[in-house]
Short mmCIF file of N, CA and C in Angstrom, two decimals:
data_model
loop_
_atom_site.label_atom_id
_atom_site.label_comp_id
_atom_site.label_asym_id
_atom_site.label_seq_id
_atom_site.Cartn_x
_atom_site.Cartn_y
_atom_site.Cartn_z
N UNK P 1348 -4.62 3.92 -8.99
CA UNK P 1348 -4.89 2.57 -9.35
C UNK P 1348 -5.64 1.95 -7.91
N UNK P 1349 -5.90 0.68 -8.17
CA UNK P 1349 -6.38 0.09 -7.16
C UNK P 1349 -5.49 -0.14 -5.93
N UNK P 1350 -4.17 -0.09 -6.42
CA UNK P 1350 -3.19 -0.45 -5.46
C UNK P 1350 -2.19 0.82 -5.07
N UNK P 1351 -2.34 1.41 -3.82
CA UNK P 1351 -1.72 2.49 -3.36
C UNK P 1351 -0.42 2.37 -2.69
N UNK P 1352 0.30 3.38 -2.42
CA UNK P 1352 1.56 3.27 -1.74
C UNK P 1352 1.55 2.47 -0.39
N UNK P 1353 0.27 2.67 0.29
CA UNK P 1353 0.26 1.95 1.64
C UNK P 1353 0.28 0.29 1.30
N UNK P 1354 -0.57 -0.10 0.32
CA UNK P 1354 -0.31 -1.70 -0.05
C UNK P 1354 1.07 -2.11 -0.47
N UNK P 1355 1.64 -1.16 -1.23
CA UNK P 1355 3.14 -1.58 -1.40
C UNK P 1355 4.04 -1.49 -0.17
N UNK P 1356 3.91 -0.65 0.75
CA UNK P 1356 4.65 -0.62 1.84
C UNK P 1356 4.43 -1.80 2.93
N UNK P 1357 3.09 -2.33 2.85
CA UNK P 1357 2.76 -3.59 3.73
C UNK P 1357 3.31 -4.58 2.92
N UNK P 1358 3.39 -4.55 1.53
CA UNK P 1358 4.04 -5.88 0.90
C UNK P 1358 5.61 -5.95 1.27
N UNK P 1359 6.14 -4.79 1.29
CA UNK P 1359 7.72 -4.76 1.70
C UNK P 1359 7.77 -5.31 3.08
N UNK P 1360 6.87 -4.70 3.87
CA UNK P 1360 6.99 -5.34 5.33
C UNK P 1360 6.89 -6.99 5.61
N UNK P 1361 5.76 -7.16 4.94
CA UNK P 1361 5.45 -8.79 4.96
C UNK P 1361 6.50 -9.60 4.46
N UNK P 1362 7.05 -9.09 3.08
CA UNK P 1362 8.04 -9.99 2.46
C UNK P 1362 9.32 -9.87 3.28
N UNK P 1363 9.73 -8.75 4.00
CA UNK P 1363 11.05 -8.76 4.80
C UNK P 1363 10.91 -9.69 5.91
N UNK P 1364 9.69 -9.80 6.51
CA UNK P 1364 9.64 -10.82 7.72
C UNK P 1364 9.70 -12.20 6.99
N UNK P 1365 9.07 -12.43 5.98
CA UNK P 1365 9.01 -13.95 5.15
C UNK P 1365 10.65 -14.21 4.87
N UNK P 1366 11.38 -13.30 4.48
CA UNK P 1366 12.74 -13.45 4.09
C UNK P 1366 13.62 -14.09 5.35
N UNK P 1367 13.28 -13.32 6.40
CA UNK P 1367 14.00 -13.66 7.85
C UNK P 1367 13.47 -15.02 8.27
N UNK P 1368 12.35 -15.10 8.19
CA UNK P 1368 11.48 -16.66 8.53
C UNK P 1368 12.22 -17.82 7.77
N UNK P 1369 12.44 -17.54 6.42
CA UNK P 1369 13.05 -18.68 5.66
C UNK P 1369 14.42 -18.56 5.63
N UNK P 1370 14.96 -17.63 6.13
CA UNK P 1370 16.65 -17.78 5.92
C UNK P 1370 17.28 -17.22 4.86
N UNK P 1371 16.55 -16.33 4.17
CA UNK P 1371 17.05 -15.71 2.91
C UNK P 1371 17.93 -14.48 3.39
N UNK P 1372 17.35 -13.78 4.41
CA UNK P 1372 17.94 -12.61 5.02
C UNK P 1372 18.40 -13.42 6.56
N UNK P 1373 19.88 -13.28 6.82
CA UNK P 1373 20.26 -13.99 8.15
C UNK P 1373 20.17 -13.02 9.21
N UNK P 1374 20.15 -11.80 8.97
CA UNK P 1374 20.25 -10.82 10.02
C UNK P 1374 19.56 -9.72 9.63
N UNK P 1375 19.51 -8.45 10.66
CA UNK P 1375 18.73 -7.36 10.32
C UNK P 1375 19.47 -6.44 9.23
N UNK P 1376 20.67 -6.52 9.27
CA UNK P 1376 21.42 -5.85 7.99
C UNK P 1376 21.02 -6.38 6.61
N UNK P 1377 20.94 -7.57 6.51
CA UNK P 1377 20.45 -8.24 5.16
C UNK P 1377 19.16 -7.80 5.11
N UNK P 1378 18.24 -7.76 6.10
CA UNK P 1378 16.86 -7.43 5.87
C UNK P 1378 16.66 -6.01 5.49
N UNK P 1379 17.47 -5.03 6.28
CA UNK P 1379 17.50 -3.75 5.85
C UNK P 1379 17.99 -3.39 4.57
N UNK P 1380 18.85 -4.13 3.88
CA UNK P 1380 19.26 -3.79 2.63
C UNK P 1380 18.19 -4.16 1.70
N UNK P 1381 17.42 -5.44 1.83
CA UNK P 1381 16.45 -5.84 1.04
C UNK P 1381 15.33 -4.53 0.93
N UNK P 1382 14.94 -4.20 2.33
CA UNK P 1382 14.20 -2.86 2.40
C UNK P 1382 14.68 -1.67 1.77
N UNK P 1383 15.67 -1.38 1.84
CA UNK P 1383 16.29 -0.19 1.05
C UNK P 1383 16.23 -0.39 -0.46
N UNK P 1384 16.61 -1.54 -0.80
CA UNK P 1384 16.35 -1.86 -2.28
C UNK P 1384 14.89 -1.53 -2.68
N UNK P 1385 13.76 -1.82 -2.01
CA UNK P 1385 12.35 -1.80 -2.28
C UNK P 1385 11.79 -0.30 -2.19
N UNK P 1386 12.37 0.65 -1.26
CA UNK P 1386 11.98 1.93 -1.21
C UNK P 1386 12.19 2.92 -2.32
N UNK P 1387 11.35 3.78 -2.16
CA UNK P 1387 11.54 4.94 -3.18
C UNK P 1387 12.90 5.44 -3.35
N UNK P 1388 13.46 5.67 -4.50
CA UNK P 1388 14.79 6.24 -4.84
C UNK P 1388 15.06 7.40 -3.96
N UNK P 1389 16.03 7.46 -3.34
CA UNK P 1389 16.30 8.65 -2.65
C UNK P 1389 16.14 8.55 -1.16
N UNK P 1390 15.59 7.49 -0.73
CA UNK P 1390 15.24 7.20 0.75
C UNK P 1390 16.66 6.83 1.26
N UNK P 1391 16.79 7.34 2.70
CA UNK P 1391 17.93 7.06 3.32
C UNK P 1391 18.19 5.77 4.02
N UNK P 1392 19.47 5.43 4.48
CA UNK P 1392 19.80 4.25 5.05
C UNK P 1392 18.86 4.11 6.40
N UNK P 1393 18.76 5.27 7.08
CA UNK P 1393 18.18 5.55 8.32
C UNK P 1393 16.61 5.22 7.99
N UNK P 1394 16.06 5.88 6.88
CA UNK P 1394 14.63 5.57 6.75
C UNK P 1394 14.43 3.94 6.44
N UNK P 1395 15.47 3.25 5.96
CA UNK P 1395 15.22 1.99 5.75
C UNK P 1395 15.23 1.14 7.23
N UNK P 1396 16.12 1.38 8.01
CA UNK P 1396 16.16 0.79 9.22
C UNK P 1396 14.82 1.09 9.93
N UNK P 1397 14.18 2.45 10.07
CA UNK P 1397 12.97 2.77 10.61
C UNK P 1397 11.88 2.00 9.97
N UNK P 1398 11.80 1.84 8.69
CA UNK P 1398 10.58 1.00 8.23
C UNK P 1398 10.83 -0.44 8.56
N UNK P 1399 12.16 -0.95 8.60
CA UNK P 1399 12.12 -2.36 9.02
C UNK P 1399 11.85 -2.54 10.53
N UNK P 1400 12.27 -1.60 11.44
CA UNK P 1400 11.71 -1.72 12.83
C UNK P 1400 10.24 -1.63 12.92
N UNK P 1401 9.40 -0.81 12.08
CA UNK P 1401 8.18 -0.68 12.13
C UNK P 1401 7.44 -1.97 11.65
N UNK P 1402 8.03 -2.45 10.51
CA UNK P 1402 7.65 -3.63 9.89
C UNK P 1402 7.61 -4.86 10.84
N UNK P 1403 8.79 -4.99 11.68
CA UNK P 1403 8.91 -6.01 12.60
C UNK P 1403 7.85 -5.79 13.66
N UNK P 1404 7.73 -4.65 14.24
CA UNK P 1404 6.77 -4.46 15.26
C UNK P 1404 5.35 -5.00 14.71
N UNK P 1405 5.00 -4.80 13.62
CA UNK P 1405 3.66 -4.99 13.15
C UNK P 1405 3.51 -6.51 12.66
N UNK P 1406 4.57 -7.09 11.86
CA UNK P 1406 4.31 -8.24 11.15
C UNK P 1406 5.12 -9.47 11.74
N UNK P 1407 6.17 -9.23 12.26
CA UNK P 1407 6.93 -10.12 12.97
C UNK P 1407 7.66 -9.75 14.32
N UNK P 1408 6.92 -9.41 15.25
CA UNK P 1408 7.54 -8.96 16.52
C UNK P 1408 8.47 -9.97 17.13
N UNK P 1409 8.62 -11.18 17.01
CA UNK P 1409 9.17 -12.37 17.23
C UNK P 1409 10.81 -12.03 16.78
N UNK P 1410 10.88 -11.30 15.58
CA UNK P 1410 12.32 -10.88 14.89
C UNK P 1410 12.93 -9.77 15.51
N UNK P 1411 12.12 -8.91 16.35
CA UNK P 1411 12.66 -7.67 16.98
C UNK P 1411 14.14 -7.89 17.28
N UNK P 1412 14.34 -9.13 18.02
CA UNK P 1412 15.49 -9.49 18.92
C UNK P 1412 16.70 -9.13 17.83
N UNK P 1413 16.37 -9.30 16.40
CA UNK P 1413 17.49 -9.32 15.45
C UNK P 1413 17.94 -8.02 15.38
N UNK P 1414 17.12 -6.86 15.49
CA UNK P 1414 17.61 -5.46 15.57
C UNK P 1414 18.43 -5.12 16.73
N UNK P 1415 18.09 -5.81 17.97
CA UNK P 1415 18.78 -5.52 18.96
C UNK P 1415 20.14 -6.12 19.07
N UNK P 1416 20.34 -7.19 18.36
CA UNK P 1416 21.64 -7.84 18.18
C UNK P 1416 22.32 -7.07 17.22
N UNK P 1417 21.87 -6.61 16.27
CA UNK P 1417 22.50 -5.75 15.17
C UNK P 1417 22.92 -4.51 15.90
N UNK P 1418 22.36 -3.67 16.64
CA UNK P 1418 22.39 -2.61 17.41
C UNK P 1418 23.76 -2.84 18.24
N UNK P 1419 23.64 -3.99 19.00
CA UNK P 1419 24.93 -4.52 20.06
C UNK P 1419 26.02 -4.59 19.35
N UNK P 1420 25.84 -5.08 17.78
CA UNK P 1420 27.18 -5.51 17.15
C UNK P 1420 27.75 -4.13 16.47
N UNK P 1421 27.13 -2.99 16.67
CA UNK P 1421 27.50 -1.80 15.74
C UNK P 1421 28.94 -1.46 16.43
N UNK P 1422 29.64 -0.61 15.40
CA UNK P 1422 30.93 -0.07 15.74
C UNK P 1422 30.66 0.80 16.92
N UNK P 1423 31.75 0.60 18.06
CA UNK P 1423 31.52 1.64 19.11
C UNK P 1423 32.62 2.74 19.16
N UNK P 1424 32.58 3.94 19.62
CA UNK P 1424 33.54 4.77 19.26
C UNK P 1424 34.73 4.57 20.39
#
């Protein structure tokens, strides 16, 4: 069809950034959950985080700080 996988992936990235801007997702974890729910069945949690990082780099670089904050809050051994 006219809309391929790349178009769908771009849509996910743009919407993830809009959700952060509008306060629908309050942090990177919420956003990664949204992304995970949109990705192809069988995609891993790691893939969702990688996708979110790439989307933030391209569509909302000002939100990258949320990824850093999430990394800083992770459980430490």
